[in-house]
Structure formats: structure tokens, C-alpha cells
PDB file of C-alpha atoms in Angstrom:
ATOM      1  CA  GLY X 239       2.878  15.097   9.338  1.00 82.00           C
ATOM      2  CA  ASP X 240       4.710  12.295   7.594  1.00 88.00           C
ATOM      3  CA  SER X 241       4.369  12.094   3.830  1.00 91.00           C
ATOM      4  CA  VAL X 242       5.924  10.936   0.606  1.00 95.00           C
ATOM      5  CA  THR X 243       6.046  12.674  -2.784  1.00 96.00           C
ATOM      6  CA  GLN X 244       7.036  10.819  -5.927  1.00 97.00           C
ATOM      7  CA  THR X 245       7.341  11.383  -9.674  1.00 95.00           C
ATOM      8  CA  GLU X 246       3.992  11.876 -11.289  1.00 94.00           C
ATOM      9  CA  GLY X 247       3.270   9.346 -13.998  1.00 90.00           C
ATOM     10  CA  PRO X 248       2.985   7.947 -16.436  1.00 96.00           C
ATOM     11  CA  VAL X 249       6.683   7.589 -17.116  1.00 97.00           C
ATOM     12  CA  THR X 250       7.415   6.089 -20.524  1.00 97.00           C
ATOM     13  CA  VAL X 251      10.822   4.664 -21.414  1.00 97.00           C
ATOM     14  CA  SER X 252      12.077   2.335 -24.106  1.00 97.00           C
ATOM     15  CA  GLU X 253      13.369  -1.122 -23.308  1.00 97.00           C
ATOM     16  CA  SER X 254      17.050  -1.165 -22.255  1.00 97.00           C
ATOM     17  CA  GLU X 255      16.998   2.524 -21.306  1.00 97.00           C
ATOM     18  CA  SER X 256      17.782   3.669 -17.789  1.00 98.00           C
ATOM     19  CA  LEU X 257      15.107   4.720 -15.319  1.00 97.00           C
ATOM     20  CA  ILE X 258      14.812   6.913 -12.285  1.00 98.00           C
ATOM     21  CA  ILE X 259      11.608   7.487 -10.321  1.00 98.00           C
ATOM     22  CA  ASN X 260      12.032  10.219  -7.741  1.00 98.00           C
ATOM     23  CA  CYS X 261      10.803   9.930  -4.176  1.00 98.00           C
ATOM     24  CA  THR X 262      11.234  12.480  -1.417  1.00 97.00           C
ATOM     25  CA  TYR X 263       9.891  12.152   2.080  1.00 96.00           C
ATOM     26  CA  SER X 264       8.928  14.335   4.981  1.00 94.00           C
ATOM     27  CA  ALA X 265       9.130  12.763   8.422  1.00 90.00           C
ATOM     28  CA  THR X 266       8.173  14.822  11.446  1.00 86.00           C
ATOM     29  CA  SER X 267       7.480  11.986  13.882  1.00 80.00           C
ATOM     30  CA  ILE X 268      10.762  10.142  13.435  1.00 79.00           C
ATOM     31  CA  ALA X 269      14.328  11.101  12.531  1.00 82.00           C
ATOM     32  CA  TYR X 270      15.034   7.957  10.514  1.00 86.00           C
ATOM     33  CA  PRO X 271      11.895   6.487   8.993  1.00 90.00           C
ATOM     34  CA  ASN X 272      11.866   3.122   7.266  1.00 93.00           C
ATOM     35  CA  LEU X 273      11.587   3.463   3.493  1.00 95.00           C
ATOM     36  CA  PHE X 274       9.976   1.113   1.001  1.00 96.00           C
ATOM     37  CA  TRP X 275       9.205   0.677  -2.663  1.00 98.00           C
ATOM     38  CA  TYR X 276       6.111  -1.373  -3.446  1.00 97.00           C
ATOM     39  CA  VAL X 277       5.042  -2.422  -6.949  1.00 97.00           C
ATOM     40  CA  ARG X 278       1.822  -3.501  -8.597  1.00 95.00           C
ATOM     41  CA  TYR X 279       2.276  -5.485 -11.796  1.00 95.00           C
ATOM     42  CA  PRO X 280      -0.714  -5.710 -14.161  1.00 92.00           C
ATOM     43  CA  GLY X 281      -3.266  -8.147 -12.829  1.00 88.00           C
ATOM     44  CA  GLU X 282      -1.426  -8.673  -9.545  1.00 90.00           C
ATOM     45  CA  GLY X 283      -1.637  -7.354  -6.010  1.00 90.00           C
ATOM     46  CA  LEU X 284       0.629  -4.752  -4.490  1.00 95.00           C
ATOM     47  CA  GLN X 285       3.900  -6.299  -3.293  1.00 96.00           C
ATOM     48  CA  LEU X 286       7.139  -5.218  -1.706  1.00 96.00           C
ATOM     49  CA  LEU X 287       9.953  -4.493  -4.131  1.00 98.00           C
ATOM     50  CA  LEU X 288      12.618  -3.380  -1.656  1.00 97.00           C
ATOM     51  CA  LYS X 289      13.085  -1.698   1.686  1.00 95.00           C
ATOM     52  CA  VAL X 290      15.851   0.124   3.533  1.00 95.00           C
ATOM     53  CA  ILE X 291      15.731   0.834   7.241  1.00 92.00           C
ATOM     54  CA  THR X 292      19.144   2.424   7.762  1.00 93.00           C
ATOM     55  CA  ALA X 293      20.105   5.856   6.449  1.00 93.00           C
ATOM     56  CA  GLY X 294      22.931   5.712   3.921  1.00 95.00           C
ATOM     57  CA  GLN X 295      22.194   2.134   2.914  1.00 96.00           C
ATOM     58  CA  LYS X 296      21.092   0.874  -0.473  1.00 97.00           C
ATOM     59  CA  GLY X 297      18.421  -1.694  -1.186  1.00 97.00           C
ATOM     60  CA  SER X 298      18.144  -3.710  -4.377  1.00 97.00           C
ATOM     61  CA  SER X 299      15.786  -6.192  -5.982  1.00 97.00           C
ATOM     62  CA  ARG X 300      15.062  -7.379  -9.537  1.00 96.00           C
ATOM     63  CA  GLY X 301      17.734  -5.012 -10.876  1.00 97.00           C
ATOM     64  CA  PHE X 302      16.227  -1.983  -9.133  1.00 98.00           C
ATOM     65  CA  GLU X 303      18.156   0.018  -6.552  1.00 98.00           C
ATOM     66  CA  ALA X 304      17.267   2.755  -4.092  1.00 98.00           C
ATOM     67  CA  THR X 305      19.555   4.585  -1.668  1.00 98.00           C
ATOM     68  CA  TYR X 306      18.319   6.079   1.582  1.00 97.00           C
ATOM     69  CA  ASN X 307      19.646   9.653   1.549  1.00 97.00           C
ATOM     70  CA  LYS X 308      19.052  11.412   4.841  1.00 95.00           C
ATOM     71  CA  GLU X 309      20.612  14.696   3.668  1.00 95.00           C
ATOM     72  CA  THR X 310      18.282  15.154   0.715  1.00 96.00           C
ATOM     73  CA  THR X 311      15.408  13.154   2.305  1.00 96.00           C
ATOM     74  CA  SER X 312      15.197  11.098  -0.849  1.00 97.00           C
ATOM     75  CA  PHE X 313      14.801   7.464  -1.825  1.00 98.00           C
ATOM     76  CA  HIS X 314      14.880   7.457  -5.624  1.00 98.00           C
ATOM     77  CA  LEU X 315      14.283   4.205  -7.505  1.00 98.00           C
ATOM     78  CA  GLN X 316      16.732   3.457 -10.304  1.00 98.00           C
ATOM     79  CA  LYS X 317      17.372   0.778 -12.862  1.00 98.00           C
ATOM     80  CA  ALA X 318      20.155   0.768 -15.430  1.00 98.00           C
ATOM     81  CA  SER X 319      18.269  -1.094 -18.144  1.00 98.00           C
ATOM     82  CA  VAL X 320      14.517  -1.616 -17.995  1.00 98.00           C
ATOM     83  CA  GLN X 321      12.585  -4.470 -19.532  1.00 97.00           C
ATOM     84  CA  GLU X 322       9.061  -4.582 -20.834  1.00 97.00           C
ATOM     85  CA  SER X 323       8.151  -6.779 -17.859  1.00 97.00           C
ATOM     86  CA  ASP X 324       8.989  -3.868 -15.528  1.00 98.00           C
ATOM     87  CA  SER X 325       5.841  -2.076 -16.666  1.00 98.00           C
ATOM     88  CA  ALA X 326       3.897  -1.561 -13.458  1.00 97.00           C
ATOM     89  CA  VAL X 327       2.859   1.034 -10.891  1.00 96.00           C
ATOM     90  CA  TYR X 328       5.534   1.828  -8.293  1.00 98.00           C
ATOM     91  CA  TYR X 329       4.766   3.237  -4.836  1.00 97.00           C
ATOM     92  CA  CYS X 330       7.224   4.840  -2.483  1.00 97.00           C
ATOM     93  CA  ALA X 331       6.304   4.459   1.201  1.00 95.00           C
ATOM     94  CA  LEU X 332       7.494   5.548   4.633  1.00 93.00           C
ATOM     95  CA  GLY X 333       7.166   3.779   7.975  1.00 90.00           C
ATOM     96  CA  ASN X 334       7.103   6.026  11.016  1.00 83.00           C
ATOM     97  CA  SER X 335       7.538   5.766  14.768  1.00 75.00           C
ATOM     98  CA  ASN X 336       3.862   4.901  15.285  1.00 75.00           C
ATOM     99  CA  ASN X 337       4.237   1.875  13.023  1.00 75.00           C
ATOM    100  CA  ARG X 338       2.163   3.559  10.352  1.00 84.00           C
ATOM    101  CA  ILE X 339       2.984   3.268   6.670  1.00 89.00           C
ATOM    102  CA  PHE X 340       2.388   6.271   4.388  1.00 91.00           C
ATOM    103  CA  PHE X 341       2.240   5.750   0.638  1.00 94.00           C
ATOM    104  CA  GLY X 342       2.921   8.084  -2.257  1.00 95.00           C
ATOM    105  CA  ASP X 343       0.434   8.423  -5.103  1.00 94.00           C
ATOM    106  CA  GLY X 344       2.225   5.888  -7.275  1.00 95.00           C
ATOM    107  CA  THR X 345       4.099   6.227 -10.561  1.00 97.00           C
ATOM    108  CA  GLN X 346       2.964   4.255 -13.570  1.00 97.00           C
ATOM    109  CA  LEU X 347       5.910   3.004 -15.625  1.00 98.00           C
ATOM    110  CA  VAL X 348       5.352   2.069 -19.253  1.00 98.00           C
ATOM    111  CA  VAL X 349       8.235   0.320 -20.982  1.00 98.00           C
ATOM    112  CA  LYS X 350       8.013   0.322 -24.772  1.00 97.00           C
ATOM    113  CA  PRO X 351       9.498  -2.627 -26.666  1.00 93.00           C
TER     114      PRO X 351
ATOM    115  CA  GLY C 290       3.960 -18.726   1.266  1.00 81.00           C
ATOM    116  CA  GLY C 291       0.609 -17.310   2.161  1.00 91.00           C
ATOM    117  CA  ILE C 292      -2.176 -15.520   0.409  1.00 94.00           C
ATOM    118  CA  ILE C 293      -4.703 -12.802   1.101  1.00 96.00           C
ATOM    119  CA  THR C 294      -8.123 -13.336  -0.425  1.00 96.00           C
ATOM    120  CA  GLN C 295     -10.563 -10.485  -0.818  1.00 97.00           C
ATOM    121  CA  THR C 296     -14.198 -10.973  -1.715  1.00 96.00           C
ATOM    122  CA  PRO C 297     -15.912  -9.865  -3.777  1.00 96.00           C
ATOM    123  CA  LYS C 298     -13.578  -8.664  -6.526  1.00 95.00           C
ATOM    124  CA  PHE C 299     -16.218  -6.247  -7.811  1.00 96.00           C
ATOM    125  CA  LEU C 300     -19.026  -4.684  -5.812  1.00 95.00           C
ATOM    126  CA  ILE C 301     -21.796  -2.559  -7.260  1.00 94.00           C
ATOM    127  CA  GLY C 302     -24.088  -0.855  -4.809  1.00 93.00           C
ATOM    128  CA  GLN C 303     -26.887   1.645  -4.578  1.00 93.00           C
ATOM    129  CA  GLU C 304     -26.726   4.983  -2.828  1.00 93.00           C
ATOM    130  CA  GLY C 305     -27.393   4.590   0.897  1.00 94.00           C
ATOM    131  CA  GLN C 306     -26.810   0.855   0.859  1.00 95.00           C
ATOM    132  CA  LYS C 307     -24.726  -0.912   3.502  1.00 96.00           C
ATOM    133  CA  LEU C 308     -21.974  -2.934   1.822  1.00 96.00           C
ATOM    134  CA  THR C 309     -19.561  -5.457   3.320  1.00 97.00           C
ATOM    135  CA  LEU C 310     -16.129  -6.413   2.033  1.00 97.00           C
ATOM    136  CA  LYS C 311     -14.313  -9.480   3.331  1.00 97.00           C
ATOM    137  CA  CYS C 312     -10.665 -10.406   3.682  1.00 98.00           C
ATOM    138  CA  GLN C 313      -8.983 -13.675   4.664  1.00 97.00           C
ATOM    139  CA  GLN C 314      -5.260 -14.338   5.224  1.00 97.00           C
ATOM    140  CA  ASN C 315      -3.411 -17.575   5.835  1.00 96.00           C
ATOM    141  CA  PHE C 316      -0.050 -16.069   6.824  1.00 95.00           C
ATOM    142  CA  ASN C 317      -1.022 -16.363  10.509  1.00 94.00           C
ATOM    143  CA  HIS C 318      -0.220 -12.646  10.775  1.00 93.00           C
ATOM    144  CA  ASP C 319      -1.338 -10.693  13.816  1.00 92.00           C
ATOM    145  CA  THR C 320      -2.051  -7.371  12.115  1.00 92.00           C
ATOM    146  CA  MET C 321      -4.487  -6.604   9.325  1.00 94.00           C
ATOM    147  CA  TYR C 322      -5.370  -3.398   7.489  1.00 94.00           C
ATOM    148  CA  TRP C 323      -7.962  -1.876   5.212  1.00 97.00           C
ATOM    149  CA  TYR C 324      -6.859   0.812   2.755  1.00 96.00           C
ATOM    150  CA  ARG C 325      -8.826   2.829   0.269  1.00 96.00           C
ATOM    151  CA  GLN C 326      -7.312   3.868  -3.049  1.00 94.00           C
ATOM    152  CA  ASP C 327      -8.915   6.420  -5.346  1.00 93.00           C
ATOM    153  CA  SER C 328      -7.863   6.578  -8.978  1.00 88.00           C
ATOM    154  CA  GLY C 329      -4.338   7.932  -9.376  1.00 84.00           C
ATOM    155  CA  LYS C 330      -3.893   8.381  -5.650  1.00 86.00           C
ATOM    156  CA  GLY C 331      -2.008   6.677  -2.881  1.00 89.00           C
ATOM    157  CA  LEU C 332      -3.403   4.362  -0.232  1.00 93.00           C
ATOM    158  CA  ARG C 333      -5.247   5.822   2.740  1.00 94.00           C
ATOM    159  CA  LEU C 334      -5.701   3.816   5.908  1.00 93.00           C
ATOM    160  CA  ILE C 335      -9.302   3.214   6.946  1.00 96.00           C
ATOM    161  CA  TYR C 336      -9.023   0.717   9.826  1.00 96.00           C
ATOM    162  CA  TYR C 337      -6.445  -1.625  11.198  1.00 93.00           C
ATOM    163  CA  SER C 338      -6.434  -4.426  13.722  1.00 93.00           C
ATOM    164  CA  ILE C 339      -3.356  -5.210  15.776  1.00 90.00           C
ATOM    165  CA  THR C 340      -4.656  -8.598  16.825  1.00 90.00           C
ATOM    166  CA  GLU C 341      -7.861 -10.624  16.985  1.00 91.00           C
ATOM    167  CA  ASN C 342     -10.797  -8.614  18.393  1.00 90.00           C
ATOM    168  CA  ASP C 343      -8.826  -5.355  18.206  1.00 93.00           C
ATOM    169  CA  LEU C 344      -9.931  -2.417  16.059  1.00 96.00           C
ATOM    170  CA  GLN C 345      -8.139   0.877  15.467  1.00 93.00           C
ATOM    171  CA  LYS C 346      -9.285   3.816  13.363  1.00 94.00           C
ATOM    172  CA  GLY C 347      -7.099   5.086  10.584  1.00 93.00           C
ATOM    173  CA  ASP C 348      -7.184   8.419   8.797  1.00 90.00           C
ATOM    174  CA  LEU C 349     -10.372   7.700   6.848  1.00 93.00           C
ATOM    175  CA  SER C 350     -12.615   5.748   9.237  1.00 96.00           C
ATOM    176  CA  GLU C 351     -15.709   7.947   9.041  1.00 95.00           C
ATOM    177  CA  GLY C 352     -18.416   6.157   7.066  1.00 95.00           C
ATOM    178  CA  TYR C 353     -16.914   2.725   7.711  1.00 97.00           C
ATOM    179  CA  ASP C 354     -17.106  -0.021  10.312  1.00 97.00           C
ATOM    180  CA  ALA C 355     -14.766  -2.971  10.650  1.00 97.00           C
ATOM    181  CA  SER C 356     -14.771  -6.323  12.360  1.00 97.00           C
ATOM    182  CA  ARG C 357     -11.954  -8.750  13.200  1.00 96.00           C
ATOM    183  CA  GLU C 358     -13.940 -11.908  13.820  1.00 87.00           C
ATOM    184  CA  LYS C 359     -10.882 -14.106  14.090  1.00 94.00           C
ATOM    185  CA  LYS C 360      -7.175 -13.877  13.465  1.00 95.00           C
ATOM    186  CA  SER C 361      -7.462 -14.869   9.826  1.00 97.00           C
ATOM    187  CA  SER C 362     -10.313 -12.582   8.790  1.00 97.00           C
ATOM    188  CA  PHE C 363     -11.023  -8.860   8.717  1.00 98.00           C
ATOM    189  CA  SER C 364     -14.174  -7.363   7.233  1.00 98.00           C
ATOM    190  CA  LEU C 365     -15.026  -3.789   6.295  1.00 98.00           C
ATOM    191  CA  THR C 366     -18.510  -2.308   6.047  1.00 97.00           C
ATOM    192  CA  VAL C 367     -19.405   0.799   4.113  1.00 96.00           C
ATOM    193  CA  THR C 368     -22.214   2.051   6.308  1.00 96.00           C
ATOM    194  CA  SER C 369     -23.973   4.149   3.655  1.00 94.00           C
ATOM    195  CA  ALA C 370     -22.656   4.096   0.117  1.00 93.00           C
ATOM    196  CA  GLN C 371     -22.254   7.510  -1.511  1.00 91.00           C
ATOM    197  CA  LYS C 372     -23.652   8.125  -4.995  1.00 87.00           C
ATOM    198  CA  ASN C 373     -21.014   7.947  -7.781  1.00 83.00           C
ATOM    199  CA  GLU C 374     -18.398   6.685  -5.329  1.00 85.00           C
ATOM    200  CA  MET C 375     -15.692   4.665  -7.026  1.00 91.00           C
ATOM    201  CA  ALA C 376     -12.636   3.286  -5.285  1.00 95.00           C
ATOM    202  CA  VAL C 377     -10.520   0.197  -4.758  1.00 96.00           C
ATOM    203  CA  PHE C 378     -10.328  -1.238  -1.253  1.00 97.00           C
ATOM    204  CA  LEU C 379      -7.148  -3.097  -0.367  1.00 97.00           C
ATOM    205  CA  CYS C 380      -6.721  -5.485   2.519  1.00 97.00           C
ATOM    206  CA  ALA C 381      -3.230  -6.142   3.871  1.00 95.00           C
ATOM    207  CA  SER C 382      -1.555  -8.014   6.685  1.00 94.00           C
ATOM    208  CA  SER C 383       1.782  -7.868   8.474  1.00 91.00           C
ATOM    209  CA  MET C 384       3.470 -10.094  10.995  1.00 85.00           C
ATOM    210  CA  ASP C 385       2.795  -7.797  13.920  1.00 76.00           C
ATOM    211  CA  TRP C 386       2.401  -4.173  14.954  1.00 72.00           C
ATOM    212  CA  PHE C 387       5.689  -3.803  16.760  1.00 72.00           C
ATOM    213  CA  SER C 388       7.834  -2.644  13.894  1.00 74.00           C
ATOM    214  CA  SER C 389       7.216  -0.408  10.914  1.00 70.00           C
ATOM    215  CA  GLN C 390       9.949  -2.401   9.159  1.00 76.00           C
ATOM    216  CA  ASN C 391       7.475  -5.205   8.625  1.00 84.00           C
ATOM    217  CA  THR C 392       6.446  -5.963   5.078  1.00 89.00           C
ATOM    218  CA  LEU C 393       2.802  -5.497   4.196  1.00 93.00           C
ATOM    219  CA  TYR C 394       1.188  -8.274   2.153  1.00 94.00           C
ATOM    220  CA  PHE C 395      -1.757  -7.188   0.050  1.00 96.00           C
ATOM    221  CA  GLY C 396      -4.823  -8.775  -1.456  1.00 96.00           C
ATOM    222  CA  ALA C 397      -5.903  -8.146  -5.045  1.00 94.00           C
ATOM    223  CA  GLY C 398      -8.515  -5.592  -4.000  1.00 95.00           C
ATOM    224  CA  THR C 399     -12.258  -5.028  -4.174  1.00 97.00           C
ATOM    225  CA  ARG C 400     -13.401  -2.483  -6.730  1.00 95.00           C
ATOM    226  CA  LEU C 401     -16.479  -0.574  -5.561  1.00 95.00           C
ATOM    227  CA  SER C 402     -18.894   1.336  -7.771  1.00 94.00           C
ATOM    228  CA  VAL C 403     -21.985   3.076  -6.438  1.00 93.00           C
ATOM    229  CA  LEU C 404     -24.807   3.876  -8.816  1.00 88.00           C
TER     230      LEU C 404
END
């Protein structure tokens, strides 16, 4: 089936350090799934951070970037310099040919001041 | 912009009890979803509704019923609460069912505890 595996949390980094949260996907129903990163900030609902629907493309939002890599079936989330306000839970997700969205287990990010 | 409102925010039930969770959206979206999230886990799809009066089972529909009374509302019923069950139920909506590129918009969730 279709699934997503991401870095197990919590991930703790200091403010201004770089960050990478790994995400790999398995898609059996579709050659080129749509890929998403969703985020839940403390006290808020889950919301879209970024999405990429074309293999080889990069998406970016709020200083975060993720590149859709078909060869390694990966969609890692990166940021060059994190801020305390980036502390949240990040979910990688895949959209398949049946218009279903599959979510990873989430990665809690803790940014220390 | 729009908003998704879930009620109640917290729900405490007794074993065997029938419990209903409600969701309202004002995006005018066609499609609505109910997900369950257990602690430290991803979201699992319980039911979805492509349009008003439509119901589709997800991966986790056993033990649940759903109802799409009108375009803006989607309710979920736990038919018989299980002892010590604890989970967060998330309602979401998207513009339509025709593309998995569509963004999902989520409510804040209903946290269920069963005594």
C-alpha cells in the first residue's frame, strides 16, 4: 500500500541551528504521488506548510524547503536556521491516485532558545 | 478565510456509551473527513463525504457511524465507546474530491476519553 515514514521525534535543536526532518514514501498505487508537509503549532489546528506535486521540484514556506526526489523516494524537510517559533509537530503526507491522503506519524520539533 | 469548528473540544464517556462529535465548516467545501489520531501516531481515516448526503468508509470505520446532514456539517458517532479509549478526532475539509493535490483544512480536534 501507500505509506510515509518520517524521523521519529522528538527532535531537539538550538535556535539558529539547521534542521532536517527525513521523510520517505512508498507509493504502489501511483508513480508520482503528491507530497505534503503539514504542521501543528502548539494550541493550533493542523495546517498545510508546503506541497509539491511534480517530481524534481522544490516547495518552500516560512523558510522551510522540501524537494521531491523520485529516485530516493524522499521528501525531507529542511531549514537553514530554526527559530523558537518553529517548535511544532510536523507531518509528512502523500496523496495517491484514489485521492486519499496518507500521513506519517509526525515529528515533534523542539527548538531551544 | 474559513474555519472548521469541532464540538465538543473534550468528550468524556462511559464504556458502551454512544457518543457524537460534530463538525462545521464555512469554506463551502464539497468534501469533509473524519480522522482519528492516537498518541504519537499519524492520522487514520475513519469516514469521508465527497458531497452532501454522501458517505464513504475509510480504513477505520468499524465502530463508527457518520452523517453529512448538509454541506457545511459532518458528524461522527462512536457507536459503543471502548473502556480506556483515548484519542483525538480531527475533522477536515477540502475543496472537492477530484484531486489529491487539494489542501486539507483541519479543525482543532475533539479529545475523547472513555472511563
